[in-house]
Short mmCIF file of C-alpha atoms in Angstrom, two decimals:
data_model
loop_
_atom_site.label_atom_id
_atom_site.label_comp_id
_atom_site.label_asym_id
_atom_site.label_seq_id
_atom_site.Cartn_x
_atom_site.Cartn_y
_atom_site.Cartn_z
CA VAL A 13 79.30 112.87 20.88
CA GLY A 14 78.24 111.06 17.99
CA ALA A 15 76.64 114.15 16.84
CA VAL A 16 79.41 116.23 16.89
CA LEU A 17 81.68 113.83 14.81
CA THR A 18 78.68 113.26 12.50
CA LEU A 19 78.88 117.09 11.68
CA LEU A 20 82.38 117.93 12.09
CA SER A 21 82.47 114.43 9.02
CA VAL A 22 80.18 116.07 7.00
CA LEU A 23 81.60 119.58 6.83
CA LEU A 24 85.21 118.11 6.03
CA ILE A 25 83.55 115.55 3.09
CA LEU A 26 81.86 119.33 1.85
CA LEU A 27 85.29 121.16 2.11
CA THR A 28 87.02 118.37 0.13
CA PHE A 29 84.56 117.69 -1.90
CA PRO A 30 84.85 116.15 -4.70
CA PHE A 31 87.84 114.65 -3.82
CA THR A 32 86.39 112.33 -1.28
CA ALA A 33 82.84 112.06 -2.84
CA TRP A 34 83.71 108.72 -4.57
CA SER A 35 84.35 106.96 -0.87
CA CYS A 36 81.20 107.97 0.26
CA VAL A 37 79.06 106.14 -1.63
CA GLN A 38 78.07 102.47 -2.22
CA VAL A 39 76.06 100.95 -5.09
CA VAL A 40 73.58 98.88 -3.63
CA LEU A 41 71.78 95.96 -6.23
CA GLU A 42 68.19 95.58 -6.68
CA PHE A 43 68.00 92.21 -4.70
CA GLU A 44 70.42 93.87 -1.48
CA ARG A 45 69.42 95.84 1.07
CA ALA A 46 72.55 97.85 3.22
CA VAL A 47 72.56 98.50 7.15
CA ILE A 48 74.37 101.35 8.01
CA PHE A 49 75.81 101.49 11.34
CA ARG A 50 77.18 104.46 12.69
CA LEU A 51 79.87 104.17 15.50
CA GLY A 52 78.44 101.09 16.48
CA ARG A 53 74.83 102.13 16.13
CA VAL A 54 72.29 101.35 13.50
CA VAL A 55 71.34 104.39 11.18
CA LYS A 56 67.65 104.90 11.72
CA GLY A 57 65.35 104.44 9.22
CA SER A 58 65.13 101.30 7.02
CA ALA A 59 68.14 99.78 5.72
CA LYS A 60 69.00 101.19 2.39
CA GLY A 61 68.86 100.66 -0.62
CA PRO A 62 68.82 99.86 -4.11
CA GLY A 63 70.66 102.00 -5.57
CA LEU A 64 73.58 104.50 -4.35
CA ILE A 65 73.72 104.97 -0.94
CA TRP A 66 75.77 108.18 1.37
CA PHE A 67 78.07 107.25 4.02
CA ILE A 68 80.77 108.54 6.14
CA PRO A 69 83.24 106.21 5.43
CA TRP A 70 85.48 106.93 8.76
CA LEU A 71 82.43 106.68 10.86
CA ASP A 72 79.84 104.35 9.14
CA VAL A 73 80.22 100.40 8.23
CA VAL A 74 78.07 99.43 5.43
CA GLN A 75 76.38 96.05 5.40
CA LYS A 76 75.24 94.19 2.64
CA VAL A 77 72.18 91.40 3.04
CA ASP A 78 71.37 89.09 -0.32
CA LEU A 79 66.94 89.08 0.04
CA ARG A 80 66.75 86.44 -2.55
CA THR A 81 65.36 83.16 -1.62
CA PHE A 82 68.38 80.60 0.24
CA SER A 83 68.28 77.01 0.36
CA VAL A 84 69.53 75.21 3.03
CA TYR A 85 70.13 71.44 2.32
CA ILE A 86 70.03 69.21 5.30
CA TYR A 87 72.09 66.38 4.81
CA PRO A 88 70.73 62.50 5.56
CA GLN A 89 69.93 62.73 9.12
CA GLN A 90 69.24 59.66 11.79
CA VAL A 91 65.76 60.42 12.82
CA LEU A 92 63.68 57.57 15.08
CA THR A 93 60.23 57.94 14.79
CA ALA A 94 57.35 57.82 17.38
CA ASP A 95 57.39 53.83 16.67
CA SER A 96 60.70 53.61 17.26
CA VAL A 97 61.50 53.15 13.64
CA PRO A 98 65.29 54.42 12.17
CA LEU A 99 64.69 56.38 9.31
CA LEU A 100 67.42 58.19 7.03
CA VAL A 101 65.99 61.73 6.31
CA ASP A 102 67.60 64.40 4.11
CA MET A 103 65.80 67.59 3.02
CA VAL A 104 65.43 71.12 1.57
CA VAL A 105 64.39 74.22 3.17
CA PHE A 106 63.51 77.41 1.60
CA TYR A 107 64.23 80.78 3.47
CA ARG A 108 64.74 84.72 2.56
CA VAL A 109 65.32 87.94 4.37
CA VAL A 110 62.93 89.82 5.10
CA ASP A 111 64.47 92.30 7.95
CA PRO A 112 68.11 93.37 7.23
CA THR A 113 68.51 94.79 10.37
CA LEU A 114 67.22 92.12 12.53
CA TRP A 115 69.70 89.72 9.92
CA PHE A 116 72.43 91.65 11.49
CA THR A 117 71.60 92.83 15.21
CA ARG A 118 70.13 89.60 16.31
CA VAL A 119 72.06 86.90 15.43
CA GLN A 120 75.72 86.36 15.24
CA ASN A 121 75.87 84.19 11.81
CA GLY A 122 71.81 83.90 10.13
CA CYS A 123 72.50 81.20 7.55
CA ASP A 124 73.92 79.00 10.18
CA ALA A 125 71.07 79.70 12.89
CA THR A 126 68.79 79.25 9.90
CA HIS A 127 70.65 75.72 9.37
CA TRP A 128 70.76 74.82 13.08
CA LEU A 129 66.97 75.41 13.52
CA VAL A 130 66.06 73.41 10.60
CA GLN A 131 68.17 70.58 12.11
CA ALA A 132 66.57 70.60 15.28
CA THR A 133 63.06 71.27 14.01
CA LEU A 134 63.46 68.09 12.07
CA ARG A 135 64.31 66.05 14.42
CA ALA A 136 61.46 66.97 16.83
CA ALA A 137 58.73 66.69 13.84
CA LEU A 138 59.45 63.64 12.92
CA GLY A 139 60.30 61.43 16.32
CA ALA A 140 56.41 63.21 17.11
CA HIS A 141 55.07 60.75 14.22
CA THR A 142 55.14 57.08 13.42
CA LEU A 143 56.35 55.47 10.18
CA THR A 144 52.72 55.59 8.88
CA ASP A 145 51.84 59.04 9.31
CA LEU A 146 55.28 60.11 7.76
CA LEU A 147 54.13 57.93 4.59
CA THR A 148 50.10 59.37 4.13
CA GLN A 149 50.02 62.73 5.83
CA TRP A 150 53.80 64.12 4.96
CA PRO A 151 51.89 67.30 3.57
CA SER A 152 50.48 68.32 6.40
CA ILE A 153 54.07 67.50 8.21
CA ALA A 154 55.57 69.42 6.24
CA THR A 155 53.01 72.74 6.29
CA ARG A 156 53.44 72.53 10.89
CA MET A 157 57.52 72.51 10.25
CA GLU A 158 56.93 75.23 8.09
CA GLU A 159 54.80 77.30 10.80
CA VAL A 160 57.66 76.00 13.52
CA LEU A 161 60.28 77.10 11.60
CA HIS A 162 58.64 80.74 10.31
CA SER A 163 58.13 81.35 14.34
CA GLY A 164 61.34 80.62 15.41
CA SER A 165 63.67 82.46 12.89
CA ARG A 166 61.01 85.47 12.64
CA PRO A 167 63.31 86.91 15.49
CA TRP A 168 66.47 87.49 12.65
CA GLY A 169 64.63 88.63 10.10
CA VAL A 170 63.80 85.38 8.19
CA GLN A 171 60.90 83.89 6.60
CA VAL A 172 60.85 79.97 5.88
CA GLN A 173 59.42 79.77 2.67
CA ARG A 174 58.92 75.80 1.96
CA VAL A 175 60.04 72.65 3.42
CA GLU A 176 61.02 69.88 1.04
CA LEU A 177 61.44 65.75 1.48
CA ARG A 178 64.08 64.92 -0.55
CA ASP A 179 64.24 61.23 0.84
CA LEU A 180 63.21 59.30 3.58
CA LYS A 181 65.46 55.67 3.87
CA LEU A 182 64.36 52.55 5.71
CA PRO A 183 66.73 50.01 7.15
CA ILE A 184 67.01 46.84 4.37
CA SER A 185 65.32 44.86 6.87
CA LEU A 186 62.33 46.76 7.09
CA GLN A 187 62.02 47.31 3.90
CA ARG A 188 61.78 43.48 3.37
CA SER A 189 58.90 43.46 5.77
CA LEU A 190 57.06 46.17 3.96
CA ALA A 191 57.40 44.35 0.55
CA SER A 192 56.38 40.85 1.92
CA GLU A 193 53.41 42.45 3.83
CA ALA A 194 52.81 43.99 0.35
CA GLU A 195 53.14 40.80 -1.63
CA ALA A 196 51.37 38.85 1.02
CA GLU A 197 48.20 41.61 0.59
CA ARG A 198 48.60 41.28 -3.32
CA THR A 199 47.76 37.44 -3.09
CA ALA A 200 45.18 37.66 -0.75
CA ARG A 201 43.61 40.30 -2.89
CA ALA A 202 43.61 37.83 -5.82
CA THR A 203 42.39 34.80 -4.28
CA MET A 204 39.72 36.62 -3.32
CA ILE A 205 38.86 38.07 -6.21
CA VAL A 206 39.23 34.34 -7.83
CA ALA A 207 36.87 32.40 -4.82
CA GLU A 208 34.34 35.40 -5.62
CA GLY A 209 34.52 34.58 -9.30
CA GLU A 210 33.96 30.53 -8.48
CA VAL A 211 31.12 31.62 -6.55
CA LYS A 212 29.00 33.47 -9.26
CA ALA A 213 30.05 30.73 -11.79
CA SER A 214 28.45 28.19 -9.27
CA ARG A 215 25.26 30.06 -8.89
CA THR A 216 24.82 30.72 -12.17
CA LEU A 217 25.01 26.80 -12.98
CA ARG A 218 23.20 26.15 -10.06
CA GLU A 219 20.16 28.86 -11.71
CA ALA A 220 20.55 27.34 -15.08
CA ALA A 221 20.07 23.72 -13.67
CA SER A 222 17.36 24.32 -11.90
CA GLN A 223 15.53 25.24 -15.37
CA LEU A 224 16.52 22.56 -16.88
CA SER A 225 14.72 19.10 -17.63
CA PRO A 226 17.07 16.25 -16.90
CA VAL A 227 16.72 15.29 -20.50
CA ALA A 228 17.86 18.49 -21.28
CA LEU A 229 20.94 18.72 -18.54
CA ARG A 230 21.96 15.28 -20.64
CA LEU A 231 21.53 16.87 -24.36
CA ARG A 232 24.06 19.98 -22.83
CA TYR A 233 26.27 17.23 -21.44
CA LEU A 234 27.00 15.36 -24.75
CA GLN A 235 27.32 18.58 -27.07
CA THR A 236 29.86 19.99 -24.23
CA LEU A 237 31.60 15.99 -25.09
CA ALA A 238 31.30 16.54 -28.42
CA SER A 239 33.09 19.93 -28.50
CA VAL A 240 35.95 18.33 -26.76
CA ASP A 241 39.01 17.17 -28.46
CA SER A 242 38.73 13.53 -28.17
CA THR A 243 38.70 10.49 -29.87
CA SER A 244 35.98 8.97 -28.56
CA ILE A 245 33.05 9.89 -25.74
CA ILE A 246 31.49 7.74 -23.50
CA HIS A 247 27.91 8.41 -22.36
CA ASP A 248 25.41 6.47 -20.12
CA THR A 249 22.63 4.28 -22.21
CA SER A 250 20.74 3.07 -19.36
CA LYS A 251 17.19 2.17 -20.21
CA LYS A 252 16.04 4.77 -17.63
CA MET A 253 18.18 7.16 -19.36
CA LYS A 254 16.42 6.40 -22.92
CA LYS A 255 12.75 5.93 -21.79
CA SER A 256 13.46 9.46 -20.95
CA PHE A 257 14.80 10.37 -23.61
CA LEU A 258 11.65 8.90 -25.80
CA GLU A 259 9.15 10.35 -23.37
CA HIS A 260 10.71 13.81 -24.08
CA ILE A 261 10.45 13.44 -27.95
CA GLN A 262 7.30 12.13 -27.78
#
């Protein structure tokens, strides 16, 4: 029956040409492809376009699809990580249609299906990792999500190109805890640096003291006192010190 109707329609178009010619063509843009359904069935062959395409207006239904890259924005979602940390995450997924026929025949609404698939994948992926993993290993996690999304959307002719994390918000209490932990770590590091400096200084002084005689140490002490801005200097003038000083001079 379909072949007979198609043949009769073609004969009618030829008999009424050129009056029916304008209604038998459509323009498909460079970034579009057209899928033709004739009597409910997809016309054999790949999607049509770009350029002018021919169809039978009373038998065919022409469906066009845009092949450019689309972006799906996932509004902030409440996600629980593997270590039970609640996060507020929003992200963007970029995809494009690579098979127009599957896009129209395998799913009722490809955009909605892709959107829901992204949400489900986001929850599953983030819920399987701890907060530390998300903060330190996000590139590898995003790559894994792209693979899952691509395999999940392939049946309806979609190719997921990229997954981008826009924002990841922590609870206020957790932000304060992390800030306190970071501050404590910085303070501990500064204390260790100061302690190491004091150890090195004391070691240097000890080595210098081992190489100087008591008289030389005393002279160094007096020089240090002289360099201090003060009005009076008190120093030891014991007989023992004087005797050592005179012996050193002789």
